[in-house]
Amino acid sequence: MKLIFRYVGKHFGLFITAIIFLIIESVTEIFQPTYMSMIVDEGVTRADSSAIAHYGIIMLIIAGIDAGAAIVRSIFSARLGQMVAKDLRRDVYKKTQSLSLENIERISTASIITRITNDVTQVQDFVQGVTRIIFRAPIITVSAIVMIILRTPWLVPTMIIVIAISAFLIFLNLKIGYPKFAFLQKRTDRLNHVSREYLTSVRVVKAFNASETEHGRFNAASASLRDAGISAMRTMALFGPLINLTVNLSIVVLLWLAHSQDASQIGRVMASINYLTQIMMSLSMISMIFNRAVRAFASSERIGEILTEEPALKSPDTPLKPDIKGEVVFKNVSFSYPGAEMRTLTDISFSALPGQTIGIIGPTGSGKSTLVNLIPRFYDADSGGVFIDGVKVTQLDEHSLRSAVSTAAQRAVLFTGTIRENLMWGNPLATPEEIDSALRISCADEIVDRVENGLDTLLGQGGVNLSGGQKQRVSLARSLLKDPKILILDDCTSALDATTEAKVLRSLREYSGDITVLLISQRISTVRKADRILCIDEGRVQGFDTHDELMKTCDCYKAIYRSQIGN
Ligand code: ADP
């Protein structure tokens, strides 16, 4: 609620303008039944045509003002809703950028998307709805009550009963509806999650003929969203008509009571029926806005959860921004993923000097990627420390740290755009010479030469029009363009054929100079020329030495060697 106030407050001018026109609209609506009763009582029953014309013209003018005010109010309230929605989307998106991977994984990408889209729309609908009825409903209700008291006092008891019953129904509506709508949003999250997973892995699903299974998962999520929707809407479907029924019944009571009144009161009775209808409309509007409020509050809570989420990685109070040279030291580092029962890394110690290439080898799942992810602080170690140039990474300014570290991963992530745009994403100031050099080192120049539009070739979403190996090379070139001090190559040559991989590694050795290179691979042939090789298994260091020494001392390394190259 506070969140909605805060965001509406940012566009107070729009809000106030909408409200001013809303008040004009409400006041004009209130006078209409009174003038209608005057036309009947003073014009029709007395057959006075000039009175009919006089009050008719006044009514027309009032109706004109009413329509004009309604148009202006609609424009301003729609604009306000859009502005609030835009601000919310921007802030949630910006916030997710500052969150760490741990936060994002816990909240889930699907849920973040639902919050940026569906939840924001709920708040927008509410803001728009509120500027349609806030003040209007109370003004109309109170004025209609006053008019009824003044003009038909014998109706007051009926009116009190109607309002009391309606207020009780609105309260019940809110109480029952709130948890149902909160649940509905969760089911929407689930459906988004399932659809997203299917759509991002559509090739695998097709290759495994798993469409049936995926349909099943999707249908289950969709059916559960349907059930949640039906349950929530059933509550809403019940209360709106119940309020209408209450007021309609009261009109019947009113007509029954009216039979004892004399004929000169016909206009007044008609006006009171009108006022009661206006009260009914206002109460329905209030109940409708409460429905929206229920959804909007559930949504704003979910949006608020992201906006107030504390990044799992704490920034240092006084971040250090040294000129990073690239020495990397792990001292007794242990790490477990949040919620995991087993440790992923245990007591890891090793060091890498600027200019050195450190190979990291070990079976799948041994913790190689996890280990290097601690360097740019995608996660923080539970105990021990990762140091760069003698400073713990947790003390470094995050931006300086991540500028110095560049990663090329096995699963190369490219964006929709040209090859050039993808490359310059790593360094917007890269010169054509630097781009050429990065392409040459990563052997991606062959790819660019072969495609019709060269660097201006458009890549589809995720680089779909490139093969796995081509994507890896473009992504490696992007990492090089960042001109890092520490280069992490996380199995990023796995999809290359042996000749191209050898060529890339040779160029990298020539290029690396004083860069610290951490070269992860499962292949001995990839790491054997590294200055030193860290062999890990089940998250523990098994050996840290040159290839020749490891072949003498490290059983784990020898086993990998035997399995790949033989005795
Ligand atoms: P490697 O790179 O050697 O193949 P990883 O570092 O990717 O190994 O994974 C090591 C272990 O950590 C695996 O058991 C994997 O399941 C687990 N793991 C990896 N990433 C996550 C994550 N984001 N959340 C939870 N567990 C993870």
Short mmCIF file of C-alpha atoms in Angstrom, two decimals, residues 370-538:
data_model
loop_
_atom_site.label_atom_id
_atom_site.label_comp_id
_atom_site.label_asym_id
_atom_site.label_seq_id
_atom_site.Cartn_x
_atom_site.Cartn_y
_atom_site.Cartn_z
CA THR A 370 31.94 -23.00 -8.66
CA LEU A 371 35.55 -22.31 -7.74
CA VAL A 372 36.11 -19.70 -10.44
CA ASN A 373 32.70 -18.12 -9.77
CA LEU A 374 34.04 -17.04 -6.38
CA ILE A 375 36.60 -14.75 -8.06
CA PRO A 376 34.15 -12.17 -9.56
CA ARG A 377 31.96 -12.72 -6.47
CA PHE A 378 29.03 -14.44 -8.13
CA TYR A 379 29.02 -16.18 -4.77
CA ASP A 380 31.05 -15.66 -1.58
CA ALA A 381 33.08 -18.32 0.20
CA ASP A 382 31.60 -19.61 3.48
CA SER A 383 35.05 -19.77 5.07
CA GLY A 384 38.58 -18.98 4.04
CA GLY A 385 39.14 -16.25 1.47
CA VAL A 386 39.75 -15.43 -2.16
CA PHE A 387 42.38 -12.71 -2.53
CA ILE A 388 43.34 -10.57 -5.51
CA ASP A 389 46.71 -8.83 -5.17
CA GLY A 390 46.53 -9.61 -1.45
CA VAL A 391 43.09 -7.98 -0.95
CA LYS A 392 40.08 -10.14 -0.09
CA VAL A 393 37.58 -9.91 -2.96
CA THR A 394 34.84 -9.01 -0.46
CA GLN A 395 36.76 -5.78 0.29
CA LEU A 396 37.04 -4.73 -3.34
CA ASP A 397 34.73 -2.36 -5.14
CA GLU A 398 32.39 -4.65 -7.12
CA HIS A 399 32.63 -2.68 -10.33
CA SER A 400 36.46 -2.52 -10.26
CA LEU A 401 36.59 -6.23 -9.49
CA ARG A 402 34.28 -7.22 -12.33
CA SER A 403 36.02 -4.90 -14.76
CA ALA A 404 39.30 -6.71 -14.06
CA VAL A 405 37.84 -10.20 -14.43
CA SER A 406 36.53 -11.59 -17.70
CA THR A 407 34.81 -14.94 -18.12
CA ALA A 408 34.13 -17.03 -21.20
CA ALA A 409 31.84 -19.91 -20.31
CA GLN A 410 31.16 -23.25 -21.92
CA ARG A 411 27.56 -22.21 -22.55
CA ALA A 412 28.22 -19.06 -24.52
CA VAL A 413 25.48 -16.49 -24.01
CA LEU A 414 25.03 -14.11 -26.92
CA PHE A 415 22.33 -11.50 -27.35
CA THR A 416 20.03 -10.53 -30.19
CA GLY A 417 22.00 -8.04 -32.29
CA THR A 418 24.91 -7.95 -34.72
CA ILE A 419 28.20 -9.77 -34.08
CA ARG A 420 29.81 -6.34 -33.65
CA GLU A 421 27.25 -5.31 -31.03
CA ASN A 422 27.83 -8.56 -29.18
CA LEU A 423 31.57 -8.02 -29.19
CA MET A 424 31.41 -4.38 -28.14
CA TRP A 425 29.08 -5.34 -25.32
CA GLY A 426 32.30 -6.37 -23.53
CA ASN A 427 33.92 -3.03 -24.29
CA PRO A 428 31.87 -0.26 -25.93
CA LEU A 429 35.07 1.68 -26.66
CA ALA A 430 36.83 -1.13 -28.53
CA THR A 431 38.60 0.05 -31.69
CA PRO A 432 38.33 -1.85 -35.02
CA GLU A 433 41.95 -3.00 -34.52
CA GLU A 434 41.16 -4.37 -31.07
CA ILE A 435 38.11 -6.17 -32.47
CA ASP A 436 40.23 -7.70 -35.26
CA SER A 437 42.87 -8.82 -32.81
CA ALA A 438 40.29 -10.42 -30.44
CA LEU A 439 38.66 -12.20 -33.36
CA ARG A 440 42.03 -13.51 -34.55
CA ILE A 441 43.07 -14.85 -31.16
CA SER A 442 39.78 -16.66 -30.66
CA CYS A 443 39.77 -17.90 -34.29
CA ALA A 444 36.41 -16.14 -34.70
CA ASP A 445 37.77 -14.19 -37.68
CA GLU A 446 37.01 -17.25 -39.83
CA ILE A 447 33.35 -17.03 -38.80
CA VAL A 448 33.09 -13.33 -39.56
CA ASP A 449 34.86 -13.79 -42.92
CA ARG A 450 32.47 -16.55 -43.92
CA VAL A 451 29.17 -14.78 -43.23
CA GLU A 452 27.76 -12.41 -45.83
CA ASN A 453 27.50 -9.28 -43.71
CA GLY A 454 30.65 -9.86 -41.67
CA LEU A 455 30.56 -8.10 -38.31
CA ASP A 456 27.13 -6.69 -39.16
CA THR A 457 25.56 -10.14 -39.37
CA LEU A 458 22.52 -10.25 -37.17
CA LEU A 459 22.46 -12.94 -34.49
CA GLY A 460 19.11 -14.32 -33.40
CA GLN A 461 18.10 -14.69 -29.76
CA GLY A 462 20.93 -16.43 -27.88
CA GLY A 463 22.96 -16.56 -31.10
CA VAL A 464 20.77 -19.31 -32.59
CA ASN A 465 22.25 -18.92 -36.06
CA LEU A 466 25.71 -19.95 -34.86
CA SER A 467 26.94 -23.42 -33.98
CA GLY A 468 28.01 -24.20 -30.40
CA GLY A 469 31.69 -23.87 -31.29
CA GLN A 470 31.14 -20.62 -33.22
CA LYS A 471 29.27 -19.13 -30.27
CA GLN A 472 32.11 -20.13 -27.95
CA ARG A 473 34.65 -18.36 -30.17
CA VAL A 474 32.60 -15.15 -30.48
CA SER A 475 32.04 -15.18 -26.74
CA LEU A 476 35.77 -15.70 -26.14
CA ALA A 477 36.53 -12.72 -28.41
CA ARG A 478 34.06 -10.65 -26.37
CA SER A 479 35.86 -11.62 -23.15
CA LEU A 480 39.23 -10.68 -24.60
CA LEU A 481 37.94 -7.28 -25.72
CA LYS A 482 37.23 -6.47 -22.11
CA ASP A 483 41.00 -6.30 -21.70
CA PRO A 484 40.94 -8.17 -18.39
CA LYS A 485 43.66 -8.73 -15.81
CA ILE A 486 42.19 -12.10 -14.92
CA LEU A 487 40.77 -14.23 -17.70
CA ILE A 488 38.58 -17.19 -16.77
CA LEU A 489 38.07 -19.70 -19.54
CA ASP A 490 35.47 -22.09 -18.19
CA ASP A 491 35.59 -24.99 -20.62
CA CYS A 492 34.97 -22.42 -23.33
CA THR A 493 36.76 -24.39 -26.03
CA SER A 494 34.88 -27.63 -25.36
CA ALA A 495 32.89 -27.44 -28.60
CA LEU A 496 35.91 -26.76 -30.83
CA ASP A 497 37.62 -29.44 -32.87
CA ALA A 498 41.11 -30.40 -31.66
CA THR A 499 42.96 -28.40 -34.35
CA THR A 500 41.02 -25.17 -33.80
CA GLU A 501 41.29 -25.56 -30.02
CA ALA A 502 45.08 -25.99 -30.29
CA LYS A 503 45.23 -22.88 -32.48
CA VAL A 504 43.14 -20.84 -30.03
CA LEU A 505 45.23 -21.98 -27.05
CA ARG A 506 48.47 -21.14 -28.88
CA SER A 507 47.21 -17.62 -29.73
CA LEU A 508 46.02 -17.17 -26.17
CA ARG A 509 49.46 -18.08 -24.81
CA GLU A 510 51.05 -15.46 -27.08
CA TYR A 511 48.41 -12.87 -26.23
CA SER A 512 48.10 -13.37 -22.48
CA GLY A 513 51.30 -11.49 -21.48
CA ASP A 514 50.81 -10.51 -17.84
CA ILE A 515 47.18 -11.63 -17.68
CA THR A 516 46.34 -14.35 -15.16
CA VAL A 517 44.54 -17.09 -17.06
CA LEU A 518 42.43 -19.73 -15.33
CA LEU A 519 41.80 -22.42 -17.88
CA ILE A 520 39.13 -24.96 -16.93
CA SER A 521 38.78 -28.14 -18.90
CA GLN A 522 37.99 -31.78 -18.54
CA ARG A 523 40.60 -32.56 -21.20
CA ILE A 524 44.24 -33.17 -20.36
CA SER A 525 45.22 -31.97 -23.84
CA THR A 526 43.76 -28.54 -23.09
CA VAL A 527 45.50 -27.93 -19.76
CA ARG A 528 48.76 -29.85 -20.06
CA LYS A 529 50.78 -26.84 -21.26
CA ALA A 530 49.55 -24.62 -18.43
CA ASP A 531 52.19 -23.29 -16.01
CA ARG A 532 50.51 -25.22 -13.23
CA ILE A 533 47.46 -27.42 -13.05
CA LEU A 534 44.97 -27.63 -10.21
CA CYS A 535 43.39 -31.04 -10.12
CA ILE A 536 40.20 -31.23 -8.09
CA ASP A 537 37.76 -33.97 -7.26
CA GLU A 538 34.61 -33.74 -5.14
#
